[in-house]
Short mmCIF file of C-alpha atoms in Angstrom, two decimals:
data_model
loop_
_atom_site.label_atom_id
_atom_site.label_comp_id
_atom_site.label_asym_id
_atom_site.label_seq_id
_atom_site.Cartn_x
_atom_site.Cartn_y
_atom_site.Cartn_z
CA UNK Z 1 13.12 7.22 29.93
CA UNK Z 2 10.52 9.99 29.90
CA UNK Z 3 7.67 8.94 27.59
CA UNK Z 4 5.42 11.94 28.25
CA UNK Z 5 5.71 13.35 24.72
CA UNK Z 6 5.23 9.93 23.12
CA UNK Z 7 2.21 9.14 25.27
CA UNK Z 8 0.58 12.55 24.76
CA UNK Z 9 1.05 12.48 20.98
CA UNK Z 10 -0.31 8.93 20.80
CA UNK Z 11 -3.36 9.91 22.85
CA UNK Z 12 -4.12 12.89 20.60
CA UNK Z 13 -3.78 10.85 17.42
CA UNK Z 14 -5.87 8.00 18.85
CA UNK Z 15 -8.63 10.47 19.72
CA UNK Z 16 -8.58 11.95 16.22
CA UNK Z 17 -8.59 8.56 14.50
CA UNK Z 18 -11.57 7.51 16.61
CA UNK Z 19 -13.66 10.05 14.68
CA UNK Z 20 -15.06 8.60 11.42
CA UNK Z 21 -13.22 10.26 8.56
CA UNK Z 22 -16.34 11.74 6.93
CA UNK Z 23 -17.32 13.34 10.23
CA UNK Z 24 -13.81 14.63 10.79
CA UNK Z 25 -13.86 16.36 7.42
CA UNK Z 26 -17.34 17.77 7.99
CA UNK Z 27 -16.03 20.12 10.67
CA UNK Z 28 -13.51 22.51 9.16
CA UNK Z 29 -11.79 23.54 12.39
CA UNK Z 30 -11.43 19.95 13.56
CA UNK Z 31 -10.06 18.80 10.20
CA UNK Z 32 -7.60 21.70 10.08
CA UNK Z 33 -6.43 20.96 13.62
CA UNK Z 34 -5.93 17.27 12.82
CA UNK Z 35 -3.92 17.85 9.68
CA UNK Z 36 -1.89 20.57 11.39
CA UNK Z 37 -1.02 18.04 14.11
CA UNK Z 38 -0.03 15.39 11.57
CA UNK Z 39 2.07 17.84 9.56
CA UNK Z 40 3.87 18.92 12.74
CA UNK Z 41 4.51 15.35 13.87
CA UNK Z 42 5.89 14.25 10.50
CA UNK Z 43 7.95 17.41 10.20
CA UNK Z 44 9.37 17.63 13.71
CA UNK Z 45 8.61 14.37 15.48
CA UNK Z 46 9.27 11.38 13.25
CA UNK Z 47 10.86 9.52 16.16
CA UNK Z 48 7.57 9.92 18.01
CA UNK Z 49 5.57 8.78 14.97
CA UNK Z 50 7.76 5.72 14.48
CA UNK Z 51 7.06 4.82 18.10
CA UNK Z 52 3.31 4.57 17.45
CA UNK Z 53 1.64 1.20 16.93
CA UNK Z 54 1.73 0.08 13.32
CA UNK Z 55 -2.03 0.44 12.85
CA UNK Z 56 -1.82 4.07 13.98
CA UNK Z 57 0.98 4.92 11.53
CA UNK Z 58 -0.90 3.19 8.72
CA UNK Z 59 -4.12 5.05 9.53
CA UNK Z 60 -2.35 8.42 9.72
CA UNK Z 61 -0.75 7.87 6.33
CA UNK Z 62 -4.10 6.75 4.92
CA UNK Z 63 -5.70 10.01 6.05
CA UNK Z 64 -2.98 11.93 4.21
CA UNK Z 65 -3.77 9.98 1.09
CA UNK Z 66 -7.50 10.63 1.48
CA UNK Z 67 -6.95 14.30 2.24
CA UNK Z 68 -4.78 14.81 -0.82
CA UNK Z 69 -7.33 13.05 -3.02
CA UNK Z 70 -10.63 14.38 -1.70
CA UNK Z 71 -10.23 17.42 0.56
CA UNK Z 72 -12.37 20.32 -0.54
CA UNK Z 73 -10.36 22.77 1.55
CA UNK Z 74 -7.26 23.97 -0.24
CA UNK Z 75 -5.45 24.43 3.07
CA UNK Z 76 -5.84 20.75 3.91
CA UNK Z 77 -4.53 19.67 0.51
CA UNK Z 78 -1.41 21.78 1.14
CA UNK Z 79 -1.00 20.34 4.64
CA UNK Z 80 -1.25 16.81 3.24
CA UNK Z 81 1.31 17.51 0.52
CA UNK Z 82 3.75 18.98 3.05
CA UNK Z 83 3.26 16.09 5.46
CA UNK Z 84 3.86 13.56 2.68
CA UNK Z 85 7.02 15.46 1.75
CA UNK Z 86 8.24 15.20 5.34
CA UNK Z 87 7.45 11.49 5.29
CA UNK Z 88 9.22 10.92 1.95
CA UNK Z 89 12.21 13.01 3.03
CA UNK Z 90 12.55 10.90 6.17
CA UNK Z 91 12.45 7.69 4.12
CA UNK Z 92 15.09 9.02 1.73
CA UNK Z 93 17.45 10.21 4.45
CA UNK Z 94 17.13 6.92 6.36
CA UNK Z 95 17.10 4.70 3.27
CA UNK Z 96 20.47 3.11 4.00
CA UNK Z 97 20.61 3.67 7.74
CA UNK Z 98 20.42 0.84 10.22
CA UNK Z 99 18.92 2.72 13.15
CA UNK Z 100 16.06 1.76 15.49
CA UNK Z 101 13.81 4.51 14.14
CA UNK Z 102 14.47 3.53 10.51
CA UNK Z 103 13.87 -0.14 11.29
CA UNK Z 104 10.63 0.73 13.05
CA UNK Z 105 9.32 2.67 10.06
CA UNK Z 106 10.24 -0.18 7.71
CA UNK Z 107 8.24 -2.50 9.93
CA UNK Z 108 5.22 -0.19 9.74
CA UNK Z 109 5.45 0.09 5.95
CA UNK Z 110 5.75 -3.66 5.49
CA UNK Z 111 2.06 -3.78 6.41
CA UNK Z 112 1.14 -1.47 3.51
CA UNK Z 113 3.59 -2.37 0.71
CA UNK Z 114 1.61 -0.49 -1.94
CA UNK Z 115 1.33 2.79 -0.02
CA UNK Z 116 4.29 4.62 -1.57
CA UNK Z 117 3.24 3.61 -5.09
CA UNK Z 118 -0.29 4.81 -4.40
CA UNK Z 119 0.96 8.16 -3.12
CA UNK Z 120 3.16 8.58 -6.20
CA UNK Z 121 0.26 7.79 -8.53
CA UNK Z 122 -2.00 10.21 -6.69
CA UNK Z 123 0.59 12.99 -6.84
CA UNK Z 124 1.10 12.46 -10.58
CA UNK Z 125 -2.66 12.74 -11.07
CA UNK Z 126 -2.84 15.90 -8.96
CA UNK Z 127 0.08 17.45 -10.83
CA UNK Z 128 -1.72 16.87 -14.12
CA UNK Z 129 -5.19 17.99 -13.05
CA UNK Z 130 -4.96 20.51 -10.20
CA UNK Z 131 -5.70 24.05 -11.37
CA UNK Z 132 -5.34 25.84 -8.04
CA UNK Z 133 -2.37 24.46 -6.09
CA UNK Z 134 1.15 25.72 -6.67
CA UNK Z 135 3.03 23.01 -8.57
CA UNK Z 136 5.98 23.34 -6.20
CA UNK Z 137 3.82 22.22 -3.28
CA UNK Z 138 2.85 19.04 -5.14
CA UNK Z 139 6.22 18.40 -6.74
CA UNK Z 140 8.12 18.39 -3.43
CA UNK Z 141 6.52 15.23 -2.03
CA UNK Z 142 6.81 13.44 -5.37
CA UNK Z 143 10.55 14.10 -5.53
CA UNK Z 144 11.13 12.92 -1.97
CA UNK Z 145 9.17 9.72 -2.61
CA UNK Z 146 11.02 9.04 -5.88
CA UNK Z 147 14.37 9.43 -4.14
CA UNK Z 148 13.18 7.20 -1.31
CA UNK Z 149 11.93 4.43 -3.62
CA UNK Z 150 12.91 4.69 -7.28
CA UNK Z 151 11.92 1.06 -7.88
CA UNK Z 152 8.32 1.85 -7.00
CA UNK Z 153 8.41 4.91 -9.24
CA UNK Z 154 9.52 2.79 -12.19
CA UNK Z 155 6.58 0.48 -11.58
CA UNK Z 156 4.19 3.43 -11.24
CA UNK Z 157 5.54 4.90 -14.50
CA UNK Z 158 5.13 1.62 -16.35
CA UNK Z 159 1.56 1.24 -15.07
CA UNK Z 160 0.75 4.83 -16.08
CA UNK Z 161 2.07 4.28 -19.60
CA UNK Z 162 0.27 0.95 -20.00
CA UNK Z 163 -3.09 2.60 -19.26
CA UNK Z 164 -2.74 5.03 -22.16
CA UNK Z 165 -3.90 4.59 -25.71
CA UNK Z 166 -1.18 3.24 -28.01
CA UNK Z 167 -0.75 6.61 -29.76
CA UNK Z 168 -0.04 8.30 -26.43
CA UNK Z 169 2.19 5.68 -24.81
CA UNK Z 170 5.42 6.89 -26.41
CA UNK Z 171 4.77 10.49 -25.33
CA UNK Z 172 3.82 9.44 -21.80
CA UNK Z 173 6.88 7.21 -21.45
CA UNK Z 174 9.18 9.98 -22.65
CA UNK Z 175 7.61 12.56 -20.35
CA UNK Z 176 8.03 10.30 -17.32
CA UNK Z 177 11.57 9.32 -18.26
CA UNK Z 178 12.52 13.00 -18.50
CA UNK Z 179 11.24 13.86 -15.01
CA UNK Z 180 14.59 13.14 -13.35
CA UNK Z 181 16.79 14.45 -16.17
CA UNK Z 182 19.30 16.85 -14.64
CA UNK Z 183 17.88 16.24 -11.16
CA UNK Z 184 20.38 15.14 -8.51
CA UNK Z 185 19.76 12.70 -5.68
CA UNK Z 186 19.28 15.26 -2.92
CA UNK Z 187 16.53 17.43 -1.48
CA UNK Z 188 18.31 20.77 -1.61
CA UNK Z 189 16.07 23.65 -2.64
CA UNK Z 190 18.04 24.23 -5.85
CA UNK Z 191 17.48 20.59 -6.79
CA UNK Z 192 13.78 20.86 -5.95
CA UNK Z 193 13.59 23.79 -8.38
CA UNK Z 194 15.19 21.66 -11.10
CA UNK Z 195 12.57 19.00 -10.51
CA UNK Z 196 9.79 21.58 -10.61
CA UNK Z 197 11.02 22.67 -14.04
CA UNK Z 198 10.78 19.04 -15.19
CA UNK Z 199 7.28 18.78 -13.71
CA UNK Z 200 6.18 21.85 -15.64
CA UNK Z 201 7.51 20.25 -18.84
CA UNK Z 202 5.81 16.94 -17.99
CA UNK Z 203 2.50 18.71 -17.45
CA UNK Z 204 2.82 20.69 -20.69
CA UNK Z 205 3.45 17.52 -22.71
CA UNK Z 206 0.53 15.50 -21.37
CA UNK Z 207 -2.27 17.90 -20.43
CA UNK Z 208 -3.26 18.69 -24.04
CA UNK Z 209 -4.20 15.03 -24.62
CA UNK Z 210 -7.93 14.61 -23.99
CA UNK Z 211 -7.50 10.83 -24.14
CA UNK Z 212 -5.15 10.80 -21.15
CA UNK Z 213 -6.16 8.07 -18.67
CA UNK Z 214 -5.42 8.97 -15.07
CA UNK Z 215 -7.08 6.15 -13.10
#
């Protein structure tokens, strides 16, 4: 079997991960090139990604989480959101499949059992606070992750509600419960638009509350 693509992709990712994250982000062109590579791999080469060592997959996903949370460049935030959507879409489409690539990804994720929950929490925070990014770009990865792991989303929702002041808990619980109202279990564009409408409603219900606790 020809492993040229696998070996080349692994070498490129290893080289990028060898750079301390703060230094990577300090050089705009390098950071853009790295996140472009990751977005492309997760969008077009998940079989290649699943073939990486577990520590590499975990580190790549961690850089997406960091980029979404801290990147000062809007382009990188968008790249991270798109890459996470590709990742979540893969998990959803392979949720009930017993294939080598699906099994390999499950093995990788078993080393970071809280990762999906953390990504969901981060996306909810971004959807409530971001003033510059199109809501559709942030809502897409959240929908794919919810469809991939609705159990984790229930736990994330419960944790979010529990952090709020008692007078806000009912509103927060209702807003989260309504997110999937009328939304089907697929990733068709029409369904993504339905979810975006629910996100807009969710944001409108909670953003006026100054007491809202996000962390």
